Tab-separated table of C-alpha atoms and ligand atoms in Angstrom:
chain	number	residue	atom	x	y	z
A	1	MET	CA	8.026	-12.678	-44.126
A	2	ARG	CA	9.580	-15.098	-41.691
A	3	GLN	CA	9.399	-14.180	-38.094
A	4	SER	CA	12.090	-15.499	-35.774
A	5	MET	CA	11.398	-16.222	-32.122
A	6	PRO	CA	12.867	-13.493	-29.971
A	7	LYS	CA	15.904	-14.749	-28.093
A	8	TYR	CA	14.848	-13.012	-24.912
A	9	PRO	CA	11.245	-12.643	-23.734
A	10	ALA	CA	10.131	-9.055	-23.288
A	11	VAL	CA	8.850	-7.745	-19.972
A	12	THR	CA	6.846	-4.561	-20.411
A	13	LEU	CA	6.686	-2.005	-17.625
A	14	LYS	CA	3.564	-0.049	-16.795
A	15	ALA	CA	3.383	3.471	-18.178
A	16	GLY	CA	5.284	5.864	-15.918
A	17	ARG	CA	7.016	3.061	-14.017
A	18	GLU	CA	10.322	3.281	-15.886
A	19	LYS	CA	11.548	6.243	-13.859
A	20	SER	CA	13.676	4.325	-11.391
A	21	ILE	CA	15.172	2.122	-14.062
A	22	ARG	CA	16.113	5.215	-16.068
A	23	ARG	CA	17.936	6.342	-12.948
A	24	ARG	CA	19.717	2.990	-13.080
A	25	HIS	CA	18.214	1.479	-9.990
A	26	PRO	CA	18.796	-2.266	-10.387
A	27	TRP	CA	15.476	-3.544	-8.975
A	28	ILE	CA	12.041	-3.656	-10.565
A	29	PHE	CA	9.168	-4.683	-8.320
A	30	SER	CA	6.275	-6.879	-9.459
A	31	GLY	CA	3.828	-3.954	-9.239
A	32	ALA	CA	5.655	-2.067	-11.987
A	33	ILE	CA	5.186	-4.803	-14.570
A	34	ALA	CA	2.397	-4.659	-17.164
A	35	GLY	CA	3.103	-7.907	-18.995
A	36	VAL	CA	5.513	-10.782	-19.463
A	37	GLU	CA	6.040	-12.500	-22.792
A	38	GLY	CA	5.913	-16.285	-22.496
A	39	ARG	CA	6.990	-17.992	-19.278
A	40	PRO	CA	10.622	-17.215	-18.638
A	41	GLU	CA	12.242	-19.680	-16.261
A	42	PRO	CA	13.591	-18.423	-12.912
A	43	GLY	CA	16.746	-16.420	-13.437
A	44	ALA	CA	16.448	-16.283	-17.227
A	45	THR	CA	17.416	-13.079	-18.979
A	46	VAL	CA	14.561	-10.889	-20.196
A	47	ARG	CA	14.399	-7.704	-22.209
A	48	VAL	CA	12.800	-4.924	-20.166
A	49	VAL	CA	10.863	-2.491	-22.366
A	50	THR	CA	8.624	0.568	-22.123
A	51	PRO	CA	4.928	0.304	-23.078
A	52	SER	CA	5.926	1.377	-26.575
A	53	GLY	CA	8.557	-1.354	-26.788
A	54	ASP	CA	11.716	0.708	-26.287
A	55	PHE	CA	14.639	-1.093	-24.684
A	56	LEU	CA	15.336	-0.220	-21.044
A	57	ALA	CA	17.545	-2.985	-19.686
A	58	TRP	CA	18.534	-6.629	-19.625
A	59	ALA	CA	17.402	-8.221	-16.414
A	60	ALA	CA	17.131	-11.548	-14.604
A	61	TYR	CA	13.583	-12.739	-14.026
A	62	SER	CA	12.570	-13.820	-10.493
A	63	PRO	CA	9.003	-15.126	-10.750
A	64	SER	CA	8.609	-15.764	-6.993
A	65	SER	CA	10.112	-12.556	-5.667
A	66	GLN	CA	8.595	-9.145	-5.059
A	67	ILE	CA	11.779	-7.921	-6.681
A	68	ARG	CA	10.714	-9.428	-9.984
A	69	LEU	CA	13.628	-8.172	-12.070
A	70	ARG	CA	17.264	-7.429	-11.282
A	71	THR	CA	19.083	-5.655	-14.049
A	72	TRP	CA	22.297	-6.879	-15.598
A	73	SER	CA	22.806	-3.999	-17.990
A	74	PHE	CA	21.182	-0.778	-19.167
A	75	ASP	CA	23.157	-1.039	-22.364
A	76	GLU	CA	21.544	-3.011	-25.172
A	77	LYS	CA	24.811	-4.154	-26.721
A	78	PRO	CA	26.230	-6.955	-24.612
A	79	ASP	CA	24.834	-10.451	-24.714
A	80	ILE	CA	24.106	-11.640	-21.211
A	81	ASP	CA	26.133	-14.814	-21.350
A	82	ALA	CA	28.946	-16.556	-19.474
A	83	GLY	CA	31.415	-14.063	-20.989
A	84	PHE	CA	29.428	-11.139	-19.594
A	85	ILE	CA	29.384	-12.689	-16.112
A	86	GLN	CA	33.109	-13.374	-16.352
A	87	ARG	CA	33.869	-9.764	-17.348
A	88	ARG	CA	31.833	-8.397	-14.460
A	89	ILE	CA	33.569	-10.695	-11.973
A	90	ALA	CA	36.976	-9.800	-13.409
A	91	ARG	CA	36.206	-6.094	-13.022
A	92	SER	CA	35.143	-6.597	-9.440
A	93	VAL	CA	38.221	-8.677	-8.582
A	94	ASP	CA	40.499	-6.121	-10.288
A	95	LYS	CA	39.100	-3.349	-8.101
A	96	ARG	CA	40.001	-5.334	-4.975
A	97	ARG	CA	43.452	-5.942	-6.392
A	98	GLU	CA	43.872	-2.178	-6.952
A	99	LEU	CA	42.861	-1.664	-3.325
A	100	GLY	CA	45.644	-4.026	-2.278
A	101	LEU	CA	43.195	-6.561	-0.879
A	102	LEU	CA	44.425	-9.655	-2.699
A	103	GLY	CA	47.689	-10.173	-0.827
A	104	ALA	CA	48.603	-13.633	0.432
A	105	GLY	CA	46.908	-14.671	3.655
A	106	GLY	CA	44.318	-11.895	3.511
A	107	ALA	CA	40.554	-11.803	3.240
A	108	CYS	CA	38.057	-9.519	1.551
A	109	ARG	CA	34.705	-9.353	-0.174
A	110	LEU	CA	35.444	-9.924	-3.866
A	111	VAL	CA	31.936	-9.349	-5.190
A	112	PHE	CA	29.251	-7.298	-3.476
A	113	GLY	CA	26.069	-7.946	-5.448
A	114	GLU	CA	24.223	-5.068	-7.044
A	115	SER	CA	26.984	-2.568	-6.279
A	116	ASP	CA	29.387	-4.600	-8.421
A	117	GLY	CA	26.850	-5.054	-11.214
A	118	LEU	CA	26.167	-8.651	-10.181
A	119	PRO	CA	22.782	-8.623	-8.412
A	120	GLY	CA	22.372	-11.330	-5.810
A	121	LEU	CA	25.964	-12.551	-5.973
A	122	VAL	CA	28.315	-12.252	-3.018
A	123	VAL	CA	31.806	-13.752	-3.008
A	124	ASP	CA	34.227	-13.613	-0.095
A	125	ARG	CA	37.859	-14.576	-0.160
A	126	TYR	CA	39.693	-16.124	2.776
A	127	ASP	CA	43.272	-16.506	1.597
A	128	GLU	CA	43.141	-19.324	-0.998
A	129	HIS	CA	39.498	-20.166	-0.394
A	130	LEU	CA	36.366	-18.564	-1.809
A	131	VAL	CA	32.859	-18.616	-0.374
A	132	CYS	CA	29.921	-17.740	-2.653
A	133	GLN	CA	26.369	-16.747	-1.905
A	134	PHE	CA	23.836	-16.999	-4.716
A	135	LEU	CA	20.997	-14.909	-3.336
A	136	SER	CA	18.760	-14.315	-6.334
A	137	ALA	CA	17.277	-16.428	-9.102
A	138	GLY	CA	19.501	-14.603	-11.598
A	139	ALA	CA	22.703	-15.225	-9.683
A	140	ASP	CA	21.691	-18.859	-9.220
A	141	TYR	CA	20.993	-19.241	-12.949
A	142	TRP	CA	24.601	-18.318	-13.725
A	143	ARG	CA	26.223	-20.351	-10.948
A	144	ASP	CA	28.333	-22.501	-13.311
A	145	ALA	CA	29.601	-19.423	-15.118
A	146	VAL	CA	30.412	-17.773	-11.786
A	147	ILE	CA	32.330	-20.800	-10.534
A	148	ALA	CA	34.222	-21.146	-13.829
A	149	ALA	CA	35.127	-17.437	-13.824
A	150	LEU	CA	36.351	-17.476	-10.228
A	151	ASN	CA	38.354	-20.590	-10.902
A	152	GLU	CA	39.996	-19.089	-13.949
A	153	LEU	CA	40.686	-15.686	-12.414
A	154	LEU	CA	41.994	-16.777	-9.027
A	155	SER	CA	42.756	-20.537	-9.127
A	156	PRO	CA	41.587	-20.946	-5.526
A	157	GLN	CA	42.127	-24.097	-3.495
A	158	SER	CA	38.413	-24.335	-2.889
A	159	ILE	CA	35.142	-22.662	-3.788
A	160	GLY	CA	32.304	-23.233	-1.363
A	161	GLU	CA	28.738	-22.057	-1.089
A	162	ARG	CA	26.952	-20.704	1.970
A	163	SER	CA	23.839	-19.134	0.577
A	164	GLU	CA	21.876	-17.443	3.317
A	165	ALA	CA	18.597	-19.299	3.717
A	166	SER	CA	16.204	-16.442	4.499
A	167	VAL	CA	17.088	-14.348	1.448
A	168	ARG	CA	16.918	-17.315	-0.929
A	169	GLN	CA	13.482	-18.212	0.362
A	170	LYS	CA	12.084	-14.929	-0.943
A	171	GLU	CA	13.494	-15.834	-4.337
A	172	GLY	CA	11.870	-19.288	-4.276
A	173	LEU	CA	15.254	-20.980	-3.845
A	174	GLU	CA	16.096	-23.565	-1.218
A	175	SER	CA	18.987	-23.050	1.171
A	176	ARG	CA	22.299	-24.424	-0.045
A	177	ARG	CA	25.741	-24.917	1.322
A	178	GLY	CA	28.595	-27.143	0.359
A	179	LEU	CA	31.676	-27.526	-1.727
A	180	LEU	CA	31.565	-26.378	-5.365
A	181	ARG	CA	35.201	-26.834	-6.408
A	182	GLY	CA	38.451	-28.155	-4.956
A	183	ALA	CA	38.797	-29.714	-1.538
A	184	ILE	CA	37.675	-28.535	1.877
A	185	PRO	CA	40.679	-28.006	4.114
A	186	PRO	CA	40.585	-30.377	7.087
A	187	ALA	CA	41.416	-27.694	9.655
A	188	PRO	CA	40.124	-24.133	10.058
A	189	VAL	CA	41.810	-21.731	7.643
A	190	GLU	CA	43.788	-18.868	9.122
A	191	PHE	CA	43.626	-15.427	7.538
A	192	LEU	CA	44.657	-11.927	8.453
A	193	ALA	CA	42.088	-9.121	8.457
A	194	GLY	CA	42.447	-5.698	10.027
A	195	GLY	CA	45.730	-6.777	11.561
A	196	ILE	CA	44.289	-9.657	13.546
A	197	ARG	CA	44.739	-13.354	12.959
A	198	GLN	CA	41.418	-15.032	12.371
A	199	LEU	CA	40.091	-18.493	11.644
A	200	ILE	CA	37.298	-19.760	9.468
A	201	ASP	CA	36.063	-23.322	9.470
A	202	LEU	CA	35.059	-24.124	5.903
A	203	GLY	CA	33.831	-27.626	6.735
A	204	GLU	CA	30.459	-28.584	5.281
A	205	GLY	CA	27.627	-27.888	7.635
A	206	GLN	CA	29.635	-25.198	9.411
A	207	LYS	CA	27.552	-22.125	9.888
A	208	THR	CA	30.398	-19.895	10.826
A	209	GLY	CA	31.635	-17.020	8.733
A	210	SER	CA	33.413	-13.838	9.501
A	211	TYR	CA	32.255	-10.234	9.489
A	212	LEU	CA	34.702	-8.832	6.974
A	213	ASP	CA	32.792	-5.556	6.883
A	214	GLN	CA	34.119	-4.660	10.351
A	215	SER	CA	37.811	-5.400	9.701
A	216	ILE	CA	38.900	-1.778	9.337
A	217	ASN	CA	36.454	-0.504	11.951
A	218	ARG	CA	38.016	-2.830	14.529
A	219	LEU	CA	41.327	-1.085	13.973
A	220	ARG	CA	39.736	2.351	14.149
A	221	VAL	CA	38.028	1.536	17.432
A	222	ALA	CA	41.214	-0.059	18.785
A	223	ALA	CA	42.879	3.349	18.483
A	224	TYR	CA	41.017	4.260	21.705
A	225	ALA	CA	42.031	1.092	23.534
A	226	SER	CA	45.314	1.927	25.216
A	227	GLY	CA	44.998	1.138	28.924
A	228	ALA	CA	41.270	0.495	28.559
A	229	LYS	CA	38.929	-1.923	30.213
A	230	VAL	CA	36.848	-3.089	27.241
A	231	LEU	CA	33.272	-4.326	27.004
A	232	ASP	CA	32.532	-6.079	23.692
A	233	ALA	CA	28.787	-6.644	23.424
A	234	TYR	CA	27.632	-8.949	20.605
A	235	SER	CA	31.236	-10.023	20.280
A	236	TYR	CA	30.758	-12.942	17.851
A	237	SER	CA	34.297	-14.295	17.374
A	238	GLY	CA	35.859	-11.425	19.292
A	239	GLY	CA	37.267	-9.247	16.522
A	240	PHE	CA	36.832	-5.942	18.347
A	241	SER	CA	38.253	-7.283	21.624
A	242	ILE	CA	41.282	-8.845	20.005
A	243	ALA	CA	42.058	-5.693	18.016
A	244	ALA	CA	41.728	-3.599	21.200
A	245	LEU	CA	43.897	-5.949	23.277
A	246	LEU	CA	46.579	-5.909	20.584
A	247	LYS	CA	46.555	-2.103	20.865
A	248	GLY	CA	47.087	-2.045	24.611
A	249	ALA	CA	43.711	-2.624	26.237
A	250	VAL	CA	44.051	-4.043	29.754
A	251	ASN	CA	41.265	-6.579	29.490
A	252	ALA	CA	38.082	-7.349	27.577
A	253	THR	CA	34.717	-8.765	28.512
A	254	LEU	CA	33.022	-10.463	25.568
A	255	ILE	CA	29.285	-11.095	25.597
A	256	ASP	CA	27.423	-13.198	23.046
A	257	SER	CA	24.348	-15.423	23.147
A	258	SER	CA	26.027	-18.028	20.957
A	259	ALA	CA	28.278	-20.501	22.743
A	260	ASP	CA	29.815	-21.486	19.387
A	261	ALA	CA	30.724	-17.875	18.661
A	262	LEU	CA	32.445	-17.590	22.031
A	263	LYS	CA	34.321	-20.826	21.413
A	264	MET	CA	35.652	-19.296	18.195
A	265	ALA	CA	36.451	-16.095	20.061
A	266	GLU	CA	38.510	-18.033	22.570
A	267	GLN	CA	40.389	-19.845	19.804
A	268	GLN	CA	41.122	-16.592	18.000
A	269	ALA	CA	42.152	-14.850	21.196
A	270	ARG	CA	44.660	-17.648	21.811
A	271	LEU	CA	45.941	-17.392	18.253
A	272	ASN	CA	46.617	-13.682	18.871
A	273	SER	CA	48.122	-14.338	22.330
A	274	VAL	CA	45.542	-12.236	24.176
A	275	ALA	CA	43.305	-14.967	25.642
A	276	ASN	CA	44.620	-14.423	29.179
A	277	ARG	CA	43.113	-10.930	29.160
A	278	CYS	CA	39.658	-12.008	27.910
A	279	SER	CA	36.592	-13.097	29.813
A	280	PHE	CA	33.715	-14.727	27.960
A	281	THR	CA	30.090	-14.385	28.973
A	282	ASN	CA	27.452	-16.446	27.235
A	283	ALA	CA	24.367	-14.290	27.777
A	284	ASN	CA	21.670	-12.110	26.321
A	285	VAL	CA	23.257	-8.661	25.908
A	286	PRO	CA	20.498	-6.382	27.270
A	287	GLU	CA	20.080	-8.597	30.338
A	288	GLU	CA	23.793	-8.825	30.978
A	289	LEU	CA	24.301	-5.082	30.528
A	290	ARG	CA	21.565	-4.432	33.086
A	291	LYS	CA	23.304	-6.743	35.530
A	292	LEU	CA	26.642	-5.018	35.005
A	293	ARG	CA	25.013	-1.623	35.438
A	294	ASP	CA	23.228	-2.668	38.612
A	295	SER	CA	26.502	-3.905	40.044
A	296	ARG	CA	28.050	-0.506	39.181
A	297	GLN	CA	30.632	-1.723	36.712
A	298	GLN	CA	32.313	0.811	34.455
A	299	PHE	CA	34.269	0.442	31.229
A	300	ASP	CA	36.600	2.719	29.280
A	301	LEU	CA	35.764	1.381	25.821
A	302	ILE	CA	32.464	-0.240	24.902
A	303	VAL	CA	31.494	-1.776	21.558
A	304	LEU	CA	27.870	-2.420	20.682
A	305	ASP	CA	27.658	-4.381	17.430
A	306	PRO	CA	24.245	-6.044	17.460
A	307	PRO	CA	22.740	-8.217	14.724
A	308	LYS	CA	20.315	-6.617	12.289
A	309	PHE	CA	17.373	-5.445	14.428
A	310	VAL	CA	15.355	-4.238	11.411
A	311	SER	CA	14.819	-6.440	8.347
A	312	SER	CA	11.744	-4.723	6.898
A	313	ALA	CA	10.060	-1.333	6.934
A	314	GLN	CA	7.493	-2.729	9.405
A	315	GLN	CA	10.192	-3.451	11.963
A	316	VAL	CA	11.699	0.040	12.089
A	317	LYS	CA	9.807	1.132	15.199
A	318	SER	CA	10.557	-1.917	17.339
A	319	GLY	CA	14.124	-1.988	16.048
A	320	CYS	CA	14.655	1.642	17.063
A	321	ARG	CA	13.450	0.786	20.550
A	322	GLY	CA	15.995	-2.044	20.650
A	323	TYR	CA	18.835	0.236	19.546
A	324	LYS	CA	17.833	2.874	22.066
A	325	ASP	CA	17.740	0.361	24.931
A	326	ILE	CA	21.198	-1.025	24.393
A	327	ASN	CA	22.681	2.424	23.796
A	328	MET	CA	21.202	3.707	27.048
A	329	LEU	CA	22.755	0.759	28.857
A	330	GLY	CA	26.059	1.192	27.055
A	331	LEU	CA	26.240	4.865	28.031
A	332	GLN	CA	25.396	4.061	31.642
A	333	LEU	CA	28.299	1.628	31.737
A	334	LEU	CA	30.760	4.122	30.301
A	335	ARG	CA	33.093	5.887	32.677
A	336	PRO	CA	33.359	9.688	32.247
A	337	GLY	CA	35.634	10.354	29.281
A	338	GLY	CA	35.147	6.816	27.950
A	339	VAL	CA	34.436	5.822	24.368
A	340	LEU	CA	31.410	3.973	22.990
A	341	ALA	CA	31.491	2.524	19.462
A	342	SER	CA	27.890	1.884	18.545
A	343	PHE	CA	26.894	0.139	15.306
A	344	SER	CA	23.797	-0.651	13.304
A	345	CYS	CA	23.802	-2.957	10.283
A	346	SER	CA	20.119	-2.420	9.486
A	347	GLY	CA	19.797	-0.928	6.018
A	348	HIS	CA	16.318	0.316	6.934
A	349	VAL	CA	17.785	2.524	9.664
A	350	SER	CA	19.516	5.499	8.037
A	351	SER	CA	22.591	6.999	9.631
A	352	GLU	CA	20.530	10.102	10.392
A	353	LEU	CA	17.899	8.058	12.205
A	354	PHE	CA	20.561	6.069	14.021
A	355	GLN	CA	22.172	9.249	15.274
A	356	LYS	CA	18.789	10.471	16.509
A	357	ILE	CA	18.222	7.230	18.389
A	358	VAL	CA	21.608	7.420	20.092
A	359	ALA	CA	21.048	11.111	20.883
A	360	GLY	CA	17.742	10.171	22.520
A	361	ALA	CA	19.477	7.487	24.559
A	362	ALA	CA	22.081	9.992	25.821
A	363	ILE	CA	19.375	12.454	26.882
A	364	ASP	CA	17.444	9.776	28.744
A	365	VAL	CA	20.487	8.679	30.736
A	366	LYS	CA	21.648	12.280	31.212
A	367	ARG	CA	25.093	11.973	29.666
A	368	ASP	CA	26.824	14.628	27.564
A	369	VAL	CA	28.150	12.828	24.555
A	370	GLN	CA	30.003	13.865	21.410
A	371	ILE	CA	30.555	12.091	18.122
A	372	ILE	CA	34.271	11.796	17.550
A	373	GLU	CA	34.197	9.560	14.475
A	374	ARG	CA	31.710	8.134	12.010
A	375	LEU	CA	32.298	4.674	10.660
A	376	SER	CA	30.834	2.964	7.663
A	377	GLN	CA	31.419	0.007	5.404
A	378	PRO	CA	34.814	-0.548	3.758
A	379	ALA	CA	35.859	-0.209	0.113
A	380	ASP	CA	35.233	-3.886	-0.644
A	381	HIS	CA	31.565	-3.336	0.291
A	382	PRO	CA	30.939	-0.442	-2.117
A	383	VAL	CA	27.650	1.383	-2.592
A	384	ALA	CA	26.670	1.944	-6.217
A	385	LEU	CA	25.270	5.485	-6.334
A	386	PRO	CA	21.935	4.513	-7.926
A	387	PHE	CA	21.519	1.814	-5.254
A	388	PRO	CA	21.574	3.389	-1.779
A	389	GLU	CA	20.077	0.124	-0.421
A	390	ALA	CA	23.622	-1.276	-0.461
A	391	GLU	CA	24.559	1.035	2.384
A	392	TYR	CA	23.774	-0.781	5.596
A	393	LEU	CA	26.609	-0.472	8.097
A	394	LYS	CA	26.981	2.640	10.209
A	395	GLY	CA	28.851	3.287	13.381
A	396	LEU	CA	29.235	6.205	15.757
A	397	VAL	CA	32.320	6.524	17.887
A	398	LEU	CA	31.178	8.574	20.851
A	399	ARG	CA	32.887	10.110	23.817
A	400	ALA	CA	31.118	10.710	27.088
A	401	VAL	CA	32.191	14.180	28.130
A	402	ASN	CA	31.057	13.732	31.719
B	1	SAH	N1	31.116	-7.783	16.638
B	1	SAH	C1	31.208	-9.008	15.874
B	1	SAH	C2	30.010	-9.247	14.994
B	1	SAH	C3	28.694	-9.300	15.724
B	1	SAH	S1	27.449	-10.170	14.869
B	1	SAH	C4	32.508	-9.009	15.067
B	1	SAH	O1	33.238	-8.016	15.113
B	1	SAH	O2	32.783	-9.997	14.399
B	1	SAH	C5	26.171	-10.234	16.035
B	1	SAH	C6	26.355	-11.246	17.161
B	1	SAH	O3	25.296	-11.017	18.070
B	1	SAH	C7	26.282	-12.703	16.796
B	1	SAH	O4	27.445	-13.343	17.220
B	1	SAH	C8	25.078	-13.239	17.581
B	1	SAH	O5	25.315	-14.536	18.147
B	1	SAH	C9	24.959	-12.245	18.677
B	1	SAH	N2	23.629	-12.042	19.273
B	1	SAH	C10	22.443	-11.907	18.665
B	1	SAH	N3	21.477	-11.605	19.541
B	1	SAH	C11	22.070	-11.552	20.756
B	1	SAH	C12	21.611	-11.257	22.078
B	1	SAH	N4	20.345	-10.946	22.312
B	1	SAH	N5	22.503	-11.273	23.078
B	1	SAH	C13	23.789	-11.583	22.842
B	1	SAH	N6	24.283	-11.834	21.633
B	1	SAH	C14	23.437	-11.823	20.595
C-alpha cells in the first residue's frame, strides 16, 4: 500500500482541550497542544485534530506565539488557499457595502481580523487608498493573496502596510510599513468620516492613522455640544472637538501629549473651518486636568478618550487606577448639568468593570451622575459571538445631575 504524504501537518490537541474550539473560539494556546507533526513553517496551514485524530479545524500555525493556532475554518471541506482568502475578504467587503460604508470619499474598516474570519488581518479604507495590517503569522503567510484580492475587489489607487510593531513581535514578525501596490499620494488624503473632513498622510514612514472606531461616537457626543465649552482630553487629531464645534459648541480645548497629533488636529480644524474656536495644549492629560481644576475652570462637555491603559491581565489593577484618576478629574471639571463622555479601549476592562470604576470616581468626588448613553464600537468593527475578545471599545455618556 502506498502512503501519500499528508498535505497538511496535523496538530493534536490534549485530551479535553478541544472545548473552546468546539465552541468556535478562533485561538488555540500553546498549552492545549499535545503534538505537532513535522515542522510547519510560520503561518502554514495545519489540520487541528482530537487525540483520536478527528478533524476539528484548519488553522494557521504560529510557532513563536502563545496563541499557537488561529483557525481559518471549522469546516473540513474548503481548501485553505488563495481562493479561500479571497472569498473571506469579498464577504467582509460586501458587508461594508451593505452598510453603505463604501461610498466615494468615505473611510471604514474593511476587514476586522478574527471577527471577519480572517485572524490577524486588518484592512482600513480611506477613500481610494487601503491600509493593511498583517498581525499574525497566518495573515502574513497569505499577504500576496490578500493584496491580490483587495486589488481585484476594489481597484484601489494604493495599498499600503502599517503593521503594528508590538503585536507582530509576539508573533515573531518584524515591524513593517510601506507601499504594497500603486503609488503613494504626494499630499495627505482627505476623507469624510462621521460627518467631519479628515486627513491621513499615507507617506512612507508616517506613523499617523485615524481612529475610525470613534467616527459615529463623535457624532453621538456632538449631540450634546450646542452652546458648550468643550474639553477634549487625549484629542489626537481632534475628531471629537471638530464634531462638537460643527454642532454648535462655543469653543474647544484639545489636550494631547503628542505635538504631531496636535499639528494634525490644527490642520483638520482648519479644513472644517473651526480652527478659530480651538485651543491646543501639548501636555500630559492628568497633569493638565489638575491644573485646570486648581484654577477652577469648568466645562459643559468633556471627552476622555485615553490610549489603552491595560494591555494584559497583569495590568488591570494599575489601569483601573489610571481610569479612575482621570474620571475623577473629568467630573471635577464638569459644570452642574454638564456631560462627560468617558471611553476605554482596553479589551481587558469589561464594560461592567469600567462602569464600576467611573461610579467609584463619582462617589469620591461627590457628584451625582447618571448614564445617559452607552457607546460601543461601530458595525465595521464587529464582534464575532464566539470571540468576545474583539469587543474592546466602550464609552459612557454621563450627566452630572448636580
Ligand atoms: N480622541 C482621539 C483618539 C485618542 S487616541 C480621536 O477621536 O481621534 C489617544 C491619544 O492619547 C493619542 O493621541 C496619544 O498621543 C495621547 N496620549 C497618550 N498618553 C497621553 C498622556 N499621558 N497625556 C496626553 N495625551 C496622551
